[in-house]
Coordinates of C-alpha atoms in Angstrom, one line a residue:
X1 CA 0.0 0.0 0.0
X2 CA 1.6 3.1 -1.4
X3 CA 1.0 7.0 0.0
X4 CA -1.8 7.8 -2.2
X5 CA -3.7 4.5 -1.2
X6 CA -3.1 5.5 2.5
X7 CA -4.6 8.8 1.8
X8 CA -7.4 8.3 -0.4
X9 CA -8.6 5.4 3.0
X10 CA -8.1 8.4 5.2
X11 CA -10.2 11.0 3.1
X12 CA -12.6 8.0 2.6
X13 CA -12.7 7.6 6.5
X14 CA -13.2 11.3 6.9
X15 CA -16.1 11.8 4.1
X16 CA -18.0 9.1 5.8
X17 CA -18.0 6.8 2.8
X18 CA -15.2 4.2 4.1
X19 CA -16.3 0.2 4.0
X20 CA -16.6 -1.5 7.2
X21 CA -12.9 -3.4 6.9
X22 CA -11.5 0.2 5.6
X23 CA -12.8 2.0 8.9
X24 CA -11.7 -1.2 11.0
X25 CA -8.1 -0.4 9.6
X26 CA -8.0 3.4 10.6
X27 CA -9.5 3.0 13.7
X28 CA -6.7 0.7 14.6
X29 CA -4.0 2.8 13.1
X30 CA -5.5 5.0 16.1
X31 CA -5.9 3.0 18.9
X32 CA -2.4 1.5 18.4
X33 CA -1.0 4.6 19.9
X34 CA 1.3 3.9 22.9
X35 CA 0.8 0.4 22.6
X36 CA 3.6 -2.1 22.6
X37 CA 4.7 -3.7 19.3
X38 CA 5.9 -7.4 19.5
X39 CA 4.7 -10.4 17.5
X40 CA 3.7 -12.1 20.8
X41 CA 1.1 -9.1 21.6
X42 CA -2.3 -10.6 21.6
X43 CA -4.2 -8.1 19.8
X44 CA -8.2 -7.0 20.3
X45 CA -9.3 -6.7 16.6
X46 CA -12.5 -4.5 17.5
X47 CA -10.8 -1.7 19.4
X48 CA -13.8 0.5 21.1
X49 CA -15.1 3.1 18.5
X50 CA -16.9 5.1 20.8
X51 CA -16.3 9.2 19.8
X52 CA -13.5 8.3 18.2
X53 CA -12.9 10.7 15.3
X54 CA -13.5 13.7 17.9
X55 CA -10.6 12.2 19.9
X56 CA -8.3 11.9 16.6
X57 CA -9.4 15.8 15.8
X58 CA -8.6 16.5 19.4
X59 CA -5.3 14.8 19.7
X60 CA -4.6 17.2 16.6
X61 CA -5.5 19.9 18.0
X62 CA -2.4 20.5 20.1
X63 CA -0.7 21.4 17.2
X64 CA -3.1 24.3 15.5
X65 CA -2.3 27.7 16.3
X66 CA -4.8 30.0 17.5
X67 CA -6.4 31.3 14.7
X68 CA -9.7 31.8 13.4
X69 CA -12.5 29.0 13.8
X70 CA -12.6 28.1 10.6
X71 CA -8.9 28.1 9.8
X72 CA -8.7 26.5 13.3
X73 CA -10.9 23.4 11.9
X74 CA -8.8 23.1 8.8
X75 CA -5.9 23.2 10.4
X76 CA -7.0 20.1 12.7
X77 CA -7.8 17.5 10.0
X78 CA -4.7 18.1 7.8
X79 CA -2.8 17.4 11.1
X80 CA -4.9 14.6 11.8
X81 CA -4.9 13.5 8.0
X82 CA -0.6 13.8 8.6
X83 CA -0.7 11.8 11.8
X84 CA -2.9 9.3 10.8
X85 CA -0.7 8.5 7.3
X86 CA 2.2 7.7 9.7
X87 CA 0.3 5.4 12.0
X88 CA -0.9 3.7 8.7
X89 CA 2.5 3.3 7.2
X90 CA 3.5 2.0 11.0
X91 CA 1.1 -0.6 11.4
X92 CA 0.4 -1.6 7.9
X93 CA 4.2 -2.8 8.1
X94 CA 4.1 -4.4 11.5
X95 CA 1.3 -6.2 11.8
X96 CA -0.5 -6.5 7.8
X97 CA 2.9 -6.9 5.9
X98 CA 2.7 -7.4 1.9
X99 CA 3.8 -11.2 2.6
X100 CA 0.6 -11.4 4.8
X101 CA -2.3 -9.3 3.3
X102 CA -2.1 -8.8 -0.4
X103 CA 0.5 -10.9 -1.8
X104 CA -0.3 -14.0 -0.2
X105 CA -0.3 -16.2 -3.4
X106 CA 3.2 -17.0 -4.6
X107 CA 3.8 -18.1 -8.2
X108 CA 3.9 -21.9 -8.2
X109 CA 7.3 -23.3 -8.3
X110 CA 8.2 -26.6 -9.7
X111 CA 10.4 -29.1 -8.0
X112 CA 11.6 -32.7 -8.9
X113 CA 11.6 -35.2 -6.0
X114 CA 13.1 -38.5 -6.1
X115 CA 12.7 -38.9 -2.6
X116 CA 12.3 -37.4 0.8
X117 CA 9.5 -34.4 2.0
X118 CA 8.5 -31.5 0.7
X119 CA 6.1 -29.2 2.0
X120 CA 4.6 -26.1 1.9
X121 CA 3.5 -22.9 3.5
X122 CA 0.6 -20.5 3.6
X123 CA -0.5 -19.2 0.5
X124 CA 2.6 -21.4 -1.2
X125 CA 1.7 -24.0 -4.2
X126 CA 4.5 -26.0 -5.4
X127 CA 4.3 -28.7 -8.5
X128 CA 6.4 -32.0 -7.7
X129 CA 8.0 -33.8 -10.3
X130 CA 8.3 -37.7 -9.7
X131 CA 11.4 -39.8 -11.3
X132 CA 8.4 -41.5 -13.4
X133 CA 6.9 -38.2 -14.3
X134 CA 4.0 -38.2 -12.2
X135 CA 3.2 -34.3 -11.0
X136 CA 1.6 -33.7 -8.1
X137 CA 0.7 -29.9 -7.2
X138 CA 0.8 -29.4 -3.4
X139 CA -1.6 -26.9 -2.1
X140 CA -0.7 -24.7 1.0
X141 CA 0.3 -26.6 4.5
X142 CA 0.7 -29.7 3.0
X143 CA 3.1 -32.2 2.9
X144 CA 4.6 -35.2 0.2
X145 CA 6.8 -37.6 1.3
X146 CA 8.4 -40.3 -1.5
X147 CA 10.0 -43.4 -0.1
X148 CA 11.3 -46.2 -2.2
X149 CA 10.0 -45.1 -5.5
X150 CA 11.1 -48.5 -7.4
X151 CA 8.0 -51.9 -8.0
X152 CA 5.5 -50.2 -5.5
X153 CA 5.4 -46.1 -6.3
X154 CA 3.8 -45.4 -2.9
X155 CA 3.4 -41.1 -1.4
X156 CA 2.7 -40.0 2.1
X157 CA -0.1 -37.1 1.6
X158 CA -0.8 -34.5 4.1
X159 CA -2.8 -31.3 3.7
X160 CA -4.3 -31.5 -0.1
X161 CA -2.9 -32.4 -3.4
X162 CA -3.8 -33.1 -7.4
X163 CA -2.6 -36.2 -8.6
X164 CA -1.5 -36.7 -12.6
X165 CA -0.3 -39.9 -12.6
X166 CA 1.7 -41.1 -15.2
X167 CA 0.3 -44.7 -16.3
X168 CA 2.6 -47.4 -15.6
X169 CA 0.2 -51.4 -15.2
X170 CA 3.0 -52.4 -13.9
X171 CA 3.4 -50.3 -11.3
X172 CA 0.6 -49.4 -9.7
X173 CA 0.4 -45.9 -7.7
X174 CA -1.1 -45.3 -4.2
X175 CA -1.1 -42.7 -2.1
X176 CA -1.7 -42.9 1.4
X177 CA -3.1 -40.3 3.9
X178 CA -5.7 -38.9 6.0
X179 CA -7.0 -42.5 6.7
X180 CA -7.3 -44.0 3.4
X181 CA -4.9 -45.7 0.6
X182 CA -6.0 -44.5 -3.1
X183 CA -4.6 -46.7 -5.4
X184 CA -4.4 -46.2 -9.6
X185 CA -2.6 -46.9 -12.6
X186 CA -3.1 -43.7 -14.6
X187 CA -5.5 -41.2 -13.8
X188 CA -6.0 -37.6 -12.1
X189 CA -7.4 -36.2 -9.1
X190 CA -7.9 -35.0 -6.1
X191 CA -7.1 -35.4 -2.3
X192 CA -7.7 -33.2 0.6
X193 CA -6.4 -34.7 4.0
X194 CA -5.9 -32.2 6.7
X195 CA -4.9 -32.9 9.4
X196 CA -7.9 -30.6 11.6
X197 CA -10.8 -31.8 9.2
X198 CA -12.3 -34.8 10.3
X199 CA -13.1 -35.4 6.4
X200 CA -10.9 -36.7 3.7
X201 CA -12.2 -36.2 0.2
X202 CA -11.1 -37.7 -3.2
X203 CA -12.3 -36.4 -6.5
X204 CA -11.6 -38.2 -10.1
X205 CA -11.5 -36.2 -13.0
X206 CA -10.0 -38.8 -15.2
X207 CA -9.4 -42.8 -15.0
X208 CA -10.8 -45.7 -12.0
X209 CA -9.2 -44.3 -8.6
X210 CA -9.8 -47.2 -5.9
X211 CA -10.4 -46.0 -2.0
X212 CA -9.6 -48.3 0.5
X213 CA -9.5 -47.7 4.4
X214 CA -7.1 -50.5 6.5
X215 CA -10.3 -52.4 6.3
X216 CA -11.9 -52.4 3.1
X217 CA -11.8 -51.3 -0.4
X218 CA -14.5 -48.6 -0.1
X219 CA -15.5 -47.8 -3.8
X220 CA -13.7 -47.4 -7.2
X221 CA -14.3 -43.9 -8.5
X222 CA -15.4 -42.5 -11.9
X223 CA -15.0 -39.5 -13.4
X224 CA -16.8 -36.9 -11.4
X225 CA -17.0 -38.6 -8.6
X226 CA -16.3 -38.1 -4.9
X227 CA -16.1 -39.8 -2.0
X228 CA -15.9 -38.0 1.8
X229 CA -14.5 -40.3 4.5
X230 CA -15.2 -39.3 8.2
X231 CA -12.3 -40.9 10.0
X232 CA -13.7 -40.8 13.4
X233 CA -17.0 -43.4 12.6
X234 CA -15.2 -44.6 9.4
X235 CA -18.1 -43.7 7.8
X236 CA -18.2 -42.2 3.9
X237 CA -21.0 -40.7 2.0
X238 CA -20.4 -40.5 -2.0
X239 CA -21.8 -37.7 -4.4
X240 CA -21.3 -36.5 -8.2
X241 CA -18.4 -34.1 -7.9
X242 CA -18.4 -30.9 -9.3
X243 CA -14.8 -31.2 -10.3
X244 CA -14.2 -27.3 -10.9
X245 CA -14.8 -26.6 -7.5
X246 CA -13.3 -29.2 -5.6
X247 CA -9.8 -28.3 -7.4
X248 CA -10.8 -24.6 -7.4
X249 CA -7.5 -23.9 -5.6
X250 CA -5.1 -24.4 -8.6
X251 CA -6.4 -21.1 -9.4
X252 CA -6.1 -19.7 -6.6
X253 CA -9.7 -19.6 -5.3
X254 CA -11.8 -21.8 -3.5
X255 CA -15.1 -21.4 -3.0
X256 CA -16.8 -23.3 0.5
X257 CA -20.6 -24.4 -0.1
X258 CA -22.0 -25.8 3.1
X259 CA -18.7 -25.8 4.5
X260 CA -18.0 -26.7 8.0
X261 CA -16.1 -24.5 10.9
X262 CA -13.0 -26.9 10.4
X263 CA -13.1 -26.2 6.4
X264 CA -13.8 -22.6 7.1
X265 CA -10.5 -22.4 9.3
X266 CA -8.4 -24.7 7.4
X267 CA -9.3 -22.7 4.2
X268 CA -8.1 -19.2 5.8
X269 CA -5.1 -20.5 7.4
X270 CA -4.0 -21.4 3.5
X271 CA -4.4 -18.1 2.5
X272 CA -4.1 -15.6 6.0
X273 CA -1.6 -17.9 8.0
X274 CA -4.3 -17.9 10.9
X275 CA -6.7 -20.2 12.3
X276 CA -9.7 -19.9 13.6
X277 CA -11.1 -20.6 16.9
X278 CA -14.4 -20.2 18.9
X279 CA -15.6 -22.1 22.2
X280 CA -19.0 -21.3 20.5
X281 CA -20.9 -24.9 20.1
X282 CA -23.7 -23.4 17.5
X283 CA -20.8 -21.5 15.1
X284 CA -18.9 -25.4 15.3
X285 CA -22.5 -27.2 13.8
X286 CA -22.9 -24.2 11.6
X287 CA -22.5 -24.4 7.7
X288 CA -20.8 -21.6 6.0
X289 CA -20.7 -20.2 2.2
X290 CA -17.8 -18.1 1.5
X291 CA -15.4 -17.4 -1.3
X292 CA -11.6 -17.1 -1.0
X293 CA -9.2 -16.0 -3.7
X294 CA -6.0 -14.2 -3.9
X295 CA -7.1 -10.8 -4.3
X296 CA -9.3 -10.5 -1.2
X297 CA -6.9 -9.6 1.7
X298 CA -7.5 -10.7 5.2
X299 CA -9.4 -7.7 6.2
X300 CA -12.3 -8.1 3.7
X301 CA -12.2 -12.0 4.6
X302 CA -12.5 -11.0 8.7
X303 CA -15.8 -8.7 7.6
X304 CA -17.4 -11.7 5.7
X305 CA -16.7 -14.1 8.9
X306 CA -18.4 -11.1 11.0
X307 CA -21.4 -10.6 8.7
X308 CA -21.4 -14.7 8.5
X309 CA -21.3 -15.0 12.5
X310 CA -22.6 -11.8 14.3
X311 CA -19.6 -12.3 16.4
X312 CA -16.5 -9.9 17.3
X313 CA -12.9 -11.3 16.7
X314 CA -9.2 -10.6 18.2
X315 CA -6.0 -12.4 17.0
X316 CA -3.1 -14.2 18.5
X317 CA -0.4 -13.3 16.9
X318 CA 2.4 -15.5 18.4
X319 CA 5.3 -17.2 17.3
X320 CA 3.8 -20.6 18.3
X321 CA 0.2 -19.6 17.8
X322 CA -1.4 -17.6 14.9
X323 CA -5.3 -17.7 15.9
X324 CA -8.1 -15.6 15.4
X325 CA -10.7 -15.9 18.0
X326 CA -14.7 -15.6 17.1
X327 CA -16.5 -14.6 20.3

């Protein structure tokens, strides 16, 4: 966010036309004054709002001359328009950095992996190259580990992955995680197995994908199909995927139908680099419909959850815990 951004949010602010995540930004600008910055501050997200532009005006005040009313009144919004461009540039650095707010996606990078781990961060996609050609694109926080790649080709999935597996009936591929084994011979799709979701989906867009748990094969997929596997009862319910949004976050948006509070959280950690948390039992049962993509920054996300929830939010912000708490 450059100067004129900054200024055009602050005139915005002062006309009275400013969005709700817009205000929420100037407003803490303000209320950060005197306080302490360190990562490991645990920070109130809805900082009281009560007369607050007269106190910004007044705090400006201080530094107008004594001059005539009107001059007087001038003089007190370009000095609070000054001081609140510095808090902005202040607090936009410490605490929504580029890396966190508005850059979030980073290009996809390409790897080749004979074996080992790789993983990969918030907001980071990377494309794995197997030594048989196979490419698997890792989606953010997750995980692939290749062991001995030679008669079985076997992977370790955490977090969410497409699979285009190059066809080999001789070798058959199978990837194992988040409960289940899924085992082809040339095909592409789909796994999401994170660790804080109860639920580990697979969706076929091309070829026979066979799910097993450490039971029981479970059901050979089609094309557009899907299977969800609660790992808890070991229960799985199967349904005609929409392919185009169950892979939506190749291009870097995802959009939740009827999604629960574990996807919602999951979903803005991969972009935002925070959880979500809430002792609230109904918000935990409660379905949500929300869009993510790499152009909405964390701010406008936080509104949506608001608008979605009725409920206020402040952040963790530690080394050992990123959380945002719904209360």
């Amino acid at each position: 966010m450059d100067q004129n951004q900054l200024k055009k949010l602050i005139k915005k602010y002062q006309e009275g036309t400013a969005s709700a995540a817009e205000k929420f930004v100037v407003e803490y600008w303000y209320e950060s004054l005197g306080r302490k910055k360190t990562e490991d501050l645990e920070i109130d997200f809805i900082p009281e709002r009560k007369n607050l532009k007269e106190r910004i005006v007044w705090a400006a005040s201080v530094y107008a001359d004594k001059r005539s009313i009107k001059r007087r009144r001038l003089t007190y919004v370009a000095v609070a328009s000054v001081m609140l461009l510095m808090l902005s540039t202040i607090l936009y650095h410490h605490y929504f950095s580029e890396s966190q707010m508005d850059s979030l996606i980073k290009p996809i990078k390409t790897v080749h992996l004979d074996r080992g781990t790789i993983s990969t961060g918030t907001a980071e996609r990377t494309t794995v190259i197997l030594n048989d050609g196979t490419k698997v694109i890792l989606n953010a926080n997750s995980g692939l580990t290749v062991g001995d790649y030679g008669r079985q080709r076997d992977v370790n999935l955490y977090g969410e992955a497409f699979f285009d597996v190059k066809r080999d009936p001789s070798r058959p591929f199978t990837v194992h995680g988040g409960g289940l084994h899924i085992k082809v011979l040339g095909t592409s799709f789909n796994v999401k197995a994170y660790h804080d979701i109860g639920i580990t989906s697979v969706s076929v867009r091309t070829g026979k994908v066979q799910v097993d748990n450490n039971d029981k094969n479970l059901r050979t997929l089609l094309p557009d199909e899907n299977i969800s596997y609660d790992r808890e009862s070991n229960d799985f319910k199967l349904s005609n995927a929409e392919y185009a949004l169950e892979t939506s976050w190749l291009s870097d948006q995802v959009k939740l139908d009827q999604a629960s509070f574990e996807e919602l959280s999951q979903n803005f950690k991969n972009f935002y680099g925070f959880s979500l948390y809430t002792a609230d039992g109904k918000l935990l049962k409660d379905r949500y419909n929300i869009n993510f993509r790499q152009s909405k920054t964390m701010a406008a996300a936080l509104e949506e959850i608001q608008i979605l929830t009725g409920k206020k939010i402040s952040v963790k912000n530690k080394q050992e815990v990123k959380e945002i708490i719904l209360y």
